CSV table of C-alpha atoms and ligand atoms in Angstrom, one decimal:
chain,number,residue,atom,x,y,z
H,1,MET,CA,-17.4,-13.8,-29.5
H,2,LYS,CA,-17.2,-14.4,-33.2
H,3,ILE,CA,-19.5,-12.1,-35.0
H,4,GLU,CA,-21.1,-14.4,-37.6
H,5,ALA,CA,-23.9,-12.1,-38.9
H,6,ILE,CA,-25.5,-8.7,-38.4
H,7,THR,CA,-29.2,-8.1,-39.0
H,8,LEU,CA,-30.7,-4.7,-39.7
H,9,ARG,CA,-34.4,-4.0,-39.4
H,10,GLU,CA,-36.6,-1.1,-39.8
H,11,VAL,CA,-39.6,-1.1,-37.4
H,12,GLN,CA,-42.4,1.4,-37.6
H,13,MET,CA,-44.0,2.5,-34.4
H,14,PRO,CA,-46.6,5.2,-34.0
H,15,LEU,CA,-46.2,7.5,-31.0
H,16,VAL,CA,-49.0,7.5,-28.4
H,17,GLN,CA,-48.9,11.4,-28.7
H,18,PHE,CA,-47.0,13.5,-31.2
H,19,PHE,CA,-43.7,15.1,-30.2
H,20,GLU,CA,-42.8,18.6,-31.4
H,21,THR,CA,-39.5,20.4,-31.0
H,22,SER,CA,-38.2,23.6,-32.5
H,23,PHE,CA,-37.3,21.7,-35.7
H,24,GLY,CA,-40.6,19.8,-36.2
H,25,ARG,CA,-43.3,17.4,-35.2
H,26,THR,CA,-43.1,13.6,-35.1
H,27,TYR,CA,-46.2,11.3,-35.1
H,28,SER,CA,-44.6,8.0,-35.8
H,29,ARG,CA,-41.1,6.6,-35.6
H,30,ARG,CA,-39.1,4.6,-38.1
H,31,ILE,CA,-36.6,2.8,-36.0
H,32,LEU,CA,-33.5,1.0,-37.1
H,33,LEU,CA,-32.7,-2.0,-34.9
H,34,LEU,CA,-29.5,-3.9,-35.1
H,35,THR,CA,-28.7,-7.5,-34.0
H,36,VAL,CA,-25.3,-9.1,-33.8
H,37,HIS,CA,-25.3,-12.9,-33.9
H,38,SER,CA,-22.7,-15.0,-32.3
H,39,ASP,CA,-22.8,-18.7,-31.4
H,40,GLY,CA,-26.5,-18.8,-30.9
H,41,ALA,CA,-26.7,-15.5,-28.9
H,42,ASN,CA,-28.1,-12.2,-30.1
H,43,GLY,CA,-26.9,-8.7,-29.0
H,44,TRP,CA,-29.4,-6.0,-29.7
H,45,ALA,CA,-29.2,-2.2,-30.1
H,46,GLU,CA,-31.2,0.7,-31.5
H,47,CYS,CA,-29.8,3.3,-33.9
H,48,VAL,CA,-31.2,6.6,-32.7
H,49,ALA,CA,-30.9,8.3,-36.1
H,50,ALA,CA,-34.3,9.9,-36.8
H,51,GLU,CA,-36.7,10.0,-39.8
H,52,ASP,CA,-35.1,13.3,-41.0
H,53,PRO,CA,-31.7,14.9,-40.7
H,54,TYR,CA,-33.0,17.8,-38.5
H,55,TYR,CA,-31.7,17.0,-35.0
H,56,SER,CA,-28.4,16.1,-36.6
H,57,SER,CA,-27.2,15.2,-40.1
H,58,GLU,CA,-27.7,11.5,-39.6
H,59,TRP,CA,-31.0,9.9,-40.3
H,60,ILE,CA,-32.2,6.4,-40.9
H,61,GLU,CA,-31.3,6.5,-44.6
H,62,THR,CA,-27.7,7.4,-43.9
H,63,ALA,CA,-27.3,5.0,-41.0
H,64,TRP,CA,-28.5,1.9,-42.9
H,65,PRO,CA,-26.1,2.0,-45.9
H,66,THR,CA,-23.2,3.3,-43.7
H,67,ILE,CA,-23.6,0.2,-41.5
H,68,LYS,CA,-24.2,-2.1,-44.4
H,69,HIS,CA,-21.3,-1.0,-46.6
H,70,HIS,CA,-18.7,0.3,-44.1
H,71,LEU,CA,-19.3,-0.5,-40.4
H,72,ALA,CA,-20.6,-4.1,-40.5
H,73,PRO,CA,-17.8,-5.3,-42.9
H,74,ALA,CA,-15.2,-4.0,-40.3
H,75,ILE,CA,-16.8,-6.2,-37.6
H,76,LEU,CA,-18.2,-9.3,-39.4
H,77,GLY,CA,-16.1,-12.4,-38.9
H,78,ARG,CA,-14.1,-10.9,-36.1
H,79,ASP,CA,-13.6,-12.7,-32.8
H,80,LEU,CA,-14.2,-9.9,-30.3
H,81,GLN,CA,-13.7,-9.9,-26.5
H,82,SER,CA,-15.6,-6.8,-25.8
H,83,GLY,CA,-17.9,-4.1,-27.1
H,84,ALA,CA,-15.2,-1.5,-26.6
H,85,GLU,CA,-13.0,-3.2,-29.2
H,86,THR,CA,-15.3,-2.2,-32.0
H,87,VAL,CA,-14.4,1.5,-31.7
H,88,SER,CA,-10.9,1.2,-33.3
H,89,LEU,CA,-12.2,-1.2,-35.9
H,90,MET,CA,-14.8,1.4,-37.1
H,91,ALA,CA,-12.6,4.4,-36.6
H,92,LYS,CA,-11.7,5.0,-40.2
H,93,VAL,CA,-15.3,6.0,-41.0
H,94,ARG,CA,-15.6,9.7,-40.2
H,95,GLU,CA,-18.5,10.7,-37.9
H,96,HIS,CA,-21.7,8.6,-38.5
H,97,ARG,CA,-21.8,8.3,-34.7
H,98,MET,CA,-25.3,7.0,-34.4
H,99,ALA,CA,-24.6,4.3,-36.9
H,100,LYS,CA,-21.4,3.3,-35.0
H,101,ALA,CA,-23.2,3.4,-31.6
H,102,ALA,CA,-25.8,0.9,-32.8
H,103,LEU,CA,-23.0,-1.6,-33.6
H,104,GLU,CA,-20.9,-0.9,-30.6
H,105,ASN,CA,-23.8,-1.1,-28.2
H,106,ALA,CA,-25.1,-4.4,-29.7
H,107,VAL,CA,-21.7,-6.0,-29.0
H,108,TRP,CA,-21.8,-4.6,-25.4
H,109,ASP,CA,-25.2,-6.3,-25.1
H,110,LEU,CA,-23.7,-9.5,-26.4
H,111,GLU,CA,-20.7,-9.2,-24.1
H,112,ALA,CA,-23.0,-8.8,-21.0
H,113,GLN,CA,-25.0,-11.9,-21.9
H,114,ARG,CA,-21.8,-13.9,-22.6
H,115,LYS,CA,-20.3,-12.9,-19.2
H,116,GLN,CA,-23.6,-13.4,-17.5
H,117,GLN,CA,-23.4,-9.9,-16.1
H,118,PRO,CA,-25.8,-7.0,-16.0
H,119,LEU,CA,-25.0,-4.5,-18.7
H,120,TRP,CA,-25.1,-1.6,-16.2
H,121,LYS,CA,-22.3,-3.2,-14.1
H,122,LEU,CA,-20.2,-4.0,-17.1
H,123,LEU,CA,-20.5,-0.3,-18.0
H,124,GLY,CA,-19.2,0.7,-14.5
H,125,GLY,CA,-22.6,1.7,-13.1
H,126,THR,CA,-23.1,2.0,-9.4
H,127,LEU,CA,-26.6,3.4,-8.9
H,128,SER,CA,-29.3,0.9,-8.3
H,129,GLU,CA,-32.1,3.4,-9.0
H,130,ILE,CA,-32.1,6.2,-11.5
H,131,GLN,CA,-34.0,9.5,-11.4
H,132,CYS,CA,-36.5,10.3,-14.2
H,133,GLY,CA,-37.6,13.5,-15.8
H,134,VAL,CA,-39.8,14.1,-18.8
H,135,SER,CA,-39.4,16.2,-21.9
H,136,ILE,CA,-42.7,17.8,-22.9
H,137,GLY,CA,-43.0,18.9,-26.5
H,138,ILE,CA,-44.5,22.0,-28.0
H,139,GLN,CA,-48.3,21.8,-27.8
H,140,ASP,CA,-51.2,23.3,-29.8
H,141,SER,CA,-52.1,25.5,-26.8
H,142,ILE,CA,-50.8,26.6,-23.4
H,143,GLU,CA,-53.8,25.0,-21.7
H,144,GLN,CA,-52.8,21.6,-23.3
H,145,LEU,CA,-49.2,22.1,-22.0
H,146,ILE,CA,-50.4,22.9,-18.5
H,147,ASN,CA,-52.5,19.7,-18.5
H,148,LYS,CA,-49.5,17.7,-19.6
H,149,VAL,CA,-47.3,19.1,-16.9
H,150,GLU,CA,-50.0,18.4,-14.3
H,151,THR,CA,-50.2,14.8,-15.4
H,152,GLU,CA,-46.5,14.2,-15.4
H,153,LEU,CA,-46.0,15.7,-12.0
H,154,ALA,CA,-48.9,13.6,-10.6
H,155,THR,CA,-47.2,10.5,-12.0
H,156,GLY,CA,-44.1,11.4,-10.0
H,157,TYR,CA,-41.5,12.7,-12.5
H,158,ARG,CA,-38.8,14.7,-10.8
H,159,ARG,CA,-38.0,17.2,-13.5
H,160,ILE,CA,-40.0,18.8,-16.2
H,161,LYS,CA,-38.3,20.0,-19.4
H,162,LEU,CA,-40.2,22.1,-21.8
H,163,LYS,CA,-39.4,22.4,-25.4
H,164,VAL,CA,-39.1,26.0,-26.5
H,165,LYS,CA,-38.7,28.1,-29.7
H,166,PRO,CA,-39.2,31.8,-30.5
H,167,GLY,CA,-42.8,32.5,-29.7
H,168,TRP,CA,-43.2,29.5,-27.4
H,169,ASP,CA,-40.8,30.4,-24.6
H,170,VAL,CA,-41.2,33.2,-22.1
H,171,ASN,CA,-45.0,33.0,-22.4
H,172,ILE,CA,-45.1,29.3,-21.4
H,173,LEU,CA,-42.3,29.4,-18.9
H,174,GLU,CA,-44.1,32.3,-17.1
H,175,ARG,CA,-47.3,30.2,-16.9
H,176,VAL,CA,-45.7,27.0,-15.8
H,177,ARG,CA,-43.4,28.7,-13.2
H,178,SER,CA,-46.2,30.8,-11.7
H,179,ARG,CA,-48.4,27.7,-11.3
H,180,TRP,CA,-45.6,25.5,-9.9
H,181,PRO,CA,-43.0,27.8,-8.1
H,182,ASP,CA,-40.8,25.1,-6.7
H,183,ILE,CA,-40.5,22.2,-9.2
H,184,LEU,CA,-37.3,21.4,-11.0
H,185,LEU,CA,-37.9,23.0,-14.4
H,186,SER,CA,-35.7,23.3,-17.5
H,187,CYS,CA,-36.1,24.1,-21.2
H,188,ASP,CA,-34.6,22.8,-24.4
H,189,ALA,CA,-34.4,25.0,-27.5
H,190,ASN,CA,-32.7,22.5,-29.9
H,191,ALA,CA,-30.6,25.3,-31.3
H,192,ALA,CA,-33.5,27.6,-32.1
H,193,TYR,CA,-31.8,30.9,-31.2
H,194,THR,CA,-28.8,33.0,-32.3
H,195,MET,CA,-26.7,35.6,-30.5
H,196,GLU,CA,-29.1,38.3,-31.7
H,197,ASP,CA,-31.6,36.7,-29.2
H,198,ALA,CA,-29.1,37.1,-26.3
H,199,SER,CA,-31.1,39.8,-24.4
H,200,HIS,CA,-34.3,37.8,-25.0
H,201,LEU,CA,-32.6,34.7,-23.5
H,202,LEU,CA,-31.5,36.7,-20.4
H,203,ALA,CA,-35.2,37.0,-19.6
H,204,PHE,CA,-35.2,33.2,-19.0
H,205,ASP,CA,-33.2,33.9,-15.8
H,206,GLN,CA,-36.3,35.1,-13.9
H,207,PHE,CA,-37.8,31.5,-14.1
H,208,LYS,CA,-35.1,29.8,-11.9
H,209,LEU,CA,-34.5,27.1,-14.4
H,210,LEU,CA,-32.2,24.2,-13.7
H,211,MET,CA,-30.8,24.7,-17.1
H,212,ILE,CA,-31.3,26.0,-20.7
H,213,GLU,CA,-30.5,23.2,-23.1
H,214,GLN,CA,-28.8,23.9,-26.4
H,215,PRO,CA,-30.0,27.5,-27.0
H,216,LEU,CA,-27.6,28.1,-30.0
H,217,TRP,CA,-26.3,26.3,-33.1
H,218,THR,CA,-25.8,22.6,-33.1
H,219,ASP,CA,-22.1,22.8,-33.9
H,220,ASP,CA,-21.2,25.7,-31.6
H,221,LEU,CA,-19.2,26.0,-28.4
H,222,HIS,CA,-17.7,29.5,-28.7
H,223,PHE,CA,-20.9,31.5,-28.6
H,224,HIS,CA,-22.4,29.3,-25.9
H,225,ALA,CA,-19.4,30.3,-23.8
H,226,ARG,CA,-20.1,34.0,-24.5
H,227,LEU,CA,-23.8,33.5,-23.7
H,228,GLN,CA,-23.0,31.5,-20.5
H,229,LYS,CA,-21.0,34.5,-19.2
H,230,LYS,CA,-24.1,36.7,-19.5
H,231,LEU,CA,-26.7,34.2,-18.2
H,232,LYS,CA,-27.3,33.3,-14.5
H,233,THR,CA,-29.0,30.0,-15.6
H,234,ALA,CA,-26.8,27.1,-16.4
H,235,ILE,CA,-26.4,26.2,-20.1
H,236,CYS,CA,-26.7,22.4,-20.8
H,237,LEU,CA,-25.2,21.2,-24.1
H,238,ASP,CA,-26.8,18.4,-26.1
H,239,GLU,CA,-26.2,18.7,-29.9
H,240,SER,CA,-22.8,20.4,-29.5
H,241,ILE,CA,-21.2,17.6,-27.6
H,242,CYS,CA,-20.2,14.8,-30.0
H,243,SER,CA,-17.1,13.5,-28.3
H,244,ALA,CA,-14.9,13.6,-25.2
H,245,ARG,CA,-12.8,16.2,-26.9
H,246,ASP,CA,-15.9,18.4,-27.3
H,247,ALA,CA,-16.7,18.0,-23.6
H,248,CYS,CA,-13.1,19.0,-22.7
H,249,THR,CA,-13.3,22.1,-24.8
H,250,ALA,CA,-16.7,23.0,-23.6
H,251,VAL,CA,-15.7,22.7,-19.9
H,252,GLU,CA,-12.4,24.6,-20.5
H,253,ILE,CA,-14.0,27.6,-22.2
H,254,GLY,CA,-17.1,27.6,-20.0
H,255,ALA,CA,-19.6,26.9,-22.7
H,256,CYS,CA,-21.9,25.0,-20.3
H,257,ARG,CA,-22.2,23.9,-16.7
H,258,ILE,CA,-24.2,20.7,-17.4
H,259,ILE,CA,-24.0,18.1,-20.1
H,260,ASN,CA,-26.7,15.9,-21.6
H,261,ILE,CA,-25.2,12.5,-22.7
H,262,LYS,CA,-26.9,10.6,-25.5
H,263,VAL,CA,-25.1,7.5,-26.3
H,264,GLY,CA,-26.0,7.6,-30.0
H,265,ARG,CA,-25.0,11.2,-30.5
H,266,VAL,CA,-21.5,10.5,-29.1
H,267,GLY,CA,-20.9,7.3,-31.0
H,268,GLY,CA,-21.4,4.6,-28.4
H,269,PHE,CA,-21.0,3.5,-24.8
H,270,SER,CA,-17.1,3.9,-24.8
H,271,GLU,CA,-17.3,7.6,-25.8
H,272,ALA,CA,-20.3,8.2,-23.5
H,273,LYS,CA,-18.3,6.8,-20.5
H,274,ARG,CA,-15.3,9.0,-21.4
H,275,ILE,CA,-17.5,12.1,-21.4
H,276,HIS,CA,-19.0,11.0,-18.1
H,277,ASP,CA,-15.6,10.7,-16.6
H,278,ILE,CA,-14.3,14.0,-17.9
H,279,CYS,CA,-17.4,15.7,-16.5
H,280,GLN,CA,-17.1,13.9,-13.2
H,281,GLY,CA,-13.4,15.1,-12.9
H,282,ASN,CA,-14.5,18.7,-13.5
H,283,GLY,CA,-17.5,18.9,-11.3
H,284,ILE,CA,-20.0,19.0,-14.2
H,285,PRO,CA,-23.1,17.0,-13.6
H,286,VAL,CA,-24.5,14.9,-16.5
H,287,TRP,CA,-27.9,13.4,-17.3
H,288,CYS,CA,-29.0,10.9,-19.9
H,289,GLY,CA,-30.9,12.4,-22.9
H,290,GLY,CA,-33.5,10.6,-24.9
H,291,MET,CA,-34.3,10.2,-28.6
H,292,LEU,CA,-37.9,8.8,-28.4
H,293,GLU,CA,-36.4,5.3,-28.2
H,294,SER,CA,-38.2,2.0,-28.3
H,295,GLY,CA,-37.6,-0.3,-25.3
H,296,ILE,CA,-34.3,-1.5,-26.8
H,297,GLY,CA,-32.6,1.9,-26.8
H,298,ARG,CA,-34.4,2.9,-23.6
H,299,ALA,CA,-32.9,-0.2,-21.8
H,300,HIS,CA,-29.5,0.9,-22.9
H,301,ASN,CA,-30.2,4.5,-21.6
H,302,VAL,CA,-31.3,3.0,-18.3
H,303,ALA,CA,-28.0,1.0,-18.0
H,304,LEU,CA,-25.9,4.1,-18.8
H,305,SER,CA,-27.8,6.2,-16.3
H,306,THR,CA,-26.4,4.1,-13.4
H,307,LEU,CA,-22.9,5.7,-13.7
H,308,PRO,CA,-22.2,7.8,-10.6
H,309,ASN,CA,-22.1,11.2,-12.2
H,310,PHE,CA,-25.6,10.9,-13.7
H,311,ARG,CA,-26.7,13.2,-10.9
H,312,LEU,CA,-29.6,14.9,-12.5
H,313,PRO,CA,-32.9,13.3,-13.6
H,314,GLY,CA,-32.7,12.1,-17.2
H,315,ASP,CA,-35.1,12.1,-20.1
H,316,VAL,CA,-35.5,8.4,-19.5
H,317,SER,CA,-39.2,7.9,-18.9
H,318,ALA,CA,-41.8,5.1,-19.0
H,319,SER,CA,-42.5,3.1,-22.2
H,320,LYS,CA,-46.2,4.0,-22.0
H,321,ARG,CA,-45.5,7.7,-22.6
H,322,TYR,CA,-44.4,6.7,-26.1
H,323,TRP,CA,-45.9,3.4,-27.1
H,324,GLN,CA,-49.2,1.5,-27.0
H,325,GLU,CA,-47.0,-1.7,-26.7
H,326,ASP,CA,-43.2,-1.7,-26.3
H,327,ILE,CA,-40.9,-4.2,-27.9
H,328,VAL,CA,-39.3,-5.3,-24.6
H,329,ASP,CA,-40.7,-7.3,-21.7
H,330,PRO,CA,-41.2,-6.0,-19.1
H,331,GLU,CA,-41.8,-2.6,-20.6
H,332,VAL,CA,-39.9,0.3,-18.9
H,333,THR,CA,-41.8,1.5,-15.8
H,334,VAL,CA,-41.3,4.4,-13.5
H,335,SER,CA,-42.2,4.3,-9.8
H,336,SER,CA,-44.5,6.8,-8.1
H,337,GLU,CA,-41.2,8.4,-6.8
H,338,GLY,CA,-40.1,9.1,-10.3
H,339,THR,CA,-37.4,6.5,-10.4
H,340,ILE,CA,-36.5,3.3,-12.3
H,341,ARG,CA,-35.2,0.4,-10.2
H,342,ILE,CA,-32.4,-1.5,-11.7
H,343,ASN,CA,-32.2,-5.3,-11.5
H,344,ASP,CA,-29.3,-7.7,-11.4
H,345,ASP,CA,-30.3,-9.8,-14.4
H,346,ALA,CA,-27.6,-10.6,-17.0
H,347,GLY,CA,-27.8,-8.3,-20.1
H,348,THR,CA,-30.2,-5.4,-20.0
H,349,GLY,CA,-32.8,-7.0,-17.8
H,350,TYR,CA,-35.4,-6.4,-20.6
H,351,ARG,CA,-36.2,-9.3,-22.9
H,352,VAL,CA,-36.5,-8.4,-26.6
H,353,ARG,CA,-40.0,-9.4,-28.0
H,354,GLU,CA,-38.9,-10.8,-31.4
H,355,ASP,CA,-42.5,-11.9,-32.2
H,356,LEU,CA,-43.8,-8.3,-31.9
H,357,ILE,CA,-40.7,-6.9,-33.7
H,358,ASP,CA,-41.4,-9.3,-36.6
H,359,LYS,CA,-44.9,-7.8,-36.9
H,360,LEU,CA,-43.6,-4.2,-36.9
H,361,THR,CA,-40.7,-4.9,-39.3
H,362,VAL,CA,-41.1,-3.3,-42.8
H,363,ARG,CA,-37.6,-4.1,-44.0
H,364,LYS,CA,-34.9,-6.5,-42.9
H,365,GLU,CA,-31.4,-7.4,-44.2
H,366,THR,CA,-29.0,-9.9,-42.8
H,367,LEU,CA,-25.3,-9.3,-43.5
H,368,THR,CA,-22.7,-12.1,-43.3
J,1,OSB,O1,-33.2,17.4,-27.8
J,1,OSB,O2,-33.4,16.1,-26.2
J,1,OSB,C1,-33.7,16.4,-27.3
J,1,OSB,C2,-36.3,14.1,-28.8
J,1,OSB,C3,-35.9,14.0,-30.1
J,1,OSB,C4,-34.8,14.7,-30.5
J,1,OSB,C5,-34.1,15.5,-29.6
J,1,OSB,C6,-34.5,15.6,-28.3
J,1,OSB,C7,-35.7,14.9,-27.9
J,1,OSB,C8,-36.3,15.0,-26.6
J,1,OSB,C9,-37.1,13.8,-26.1
J,1,OSB,O3,-36.2,15.9,-25.8
J,1,OSB,C10,-36.5,13.0,-25.1
J,1,OSB,C11,-37.3,11.7,-24.9
J,1,OSB,O4,-38.3,11.7,-24.3
J,1,OSB,O5,-36.9,10.7,-25.5
J,2,MG,MG1,-32.0,18.3,-26.2
C-alpha cells in the first residue's frame, strides 16, 4: 500500500443537543477528518482532538499542523503492509497521540479494504454484538436530567453514565438512584476533584455505582491509588491512561479497577490493543469511551469494541443522539436491547458519504 497522498479536512457539525462536562459545554463540533490515498483506495479516520485543549492538551489546531509538518511526512511515499507499521515511523514525535491515531487508524482502514476483511476481525475482535451505554451531560436542571435518563432507558441503553462536578454530583446521583434502584449507573468527573474532596467522594459509595470515572487530575495515578483504597466503588481511569505503560502502572499500584479505552487518547489501534491485552491478563474489564465522534470515528470505536475484554457497555451510542445527519451510511444504530450488531463487510461496514462531507467541509488540504 503505497501512501500517495494524505488529505486533511475540517468539517463543522452542530450537535443535536449540547454536551456539558465539568470542563465546559459544546454546541457544535469542529472535526478533523483524515484520508490516506493509495492506488485508487481511500482509508478514513477521525482525529478526536476537540475544539479546545480542555479534555487534554491536544486540540484541532495542534493536530492539524503536527500532522502536516511532522506525521504525514513520515508516512507519505512509504509502501506499507499494515496500519501497525506507522507506529515506529511516527515515534520520534513526542505525544500528540490523537494526531498519530488519526493517521494510524486511516492506514488500518485502508489495510482492511485491501485485504477485503472486516476491520474488526483485523483488529482481533471476536464479539459479533457490542453493548452500548450512554454518557449524559450536565443539564440546566435535575428535571431535564431525569427526563433524559428516562428516554435513554426506554431506548434500551444498558448503562447510564452521568457527568458530575462539584455541586452537580450527590444531589443528582441521589435522585437518579432513588428513581431507578437497579440500573447499571456510573459517573464521570473529568478530573473535577482533588484529594481535599476525598470524604465527599466517599459519599458516592452509597449509590452502588458501577464505577467513578476519572475523579482526580488528568495526569495522576498515585493519588487515584490512594483514593481507590478508601472507596468501595471501582475507579475507572480515562484521561490518566495514555499508554500501555500507564495501564501497567495503574494496575500494579491499584489506581483503578476498570479502564476506559479511547483509541485517540492512547495514540491509535496498536496501543489500544496493547492496553486491552494487559487489562485482560490482569482481570481488569475495559470499555470503549467516546469523544462525540462523527460516524467515521464511531465506526472505528464499534470495531475496537469487539475485542473480547470489552466486557462493559461502552459510550458507543447511536448516530442520532449526536447528529441530524451522520457522514456514514448506514448511520450507527442501536437495537432495542441496547446493542450494535456487527456485520462481515470488508472495512468498517459503514460507507463514507463524501458528498455530504464536501458540503460540511470548511477547510481542506492535500499533502503529497
Ligand atoms: O470523558 O468520556 C469523556 C465527551 C467528550 C470528552 C470526554 C468525554 C466525553 C463523553 C461523551 O463522556 C462520550 C460520547 O458520547 O461520545
Ligand atoms: Mg471520561
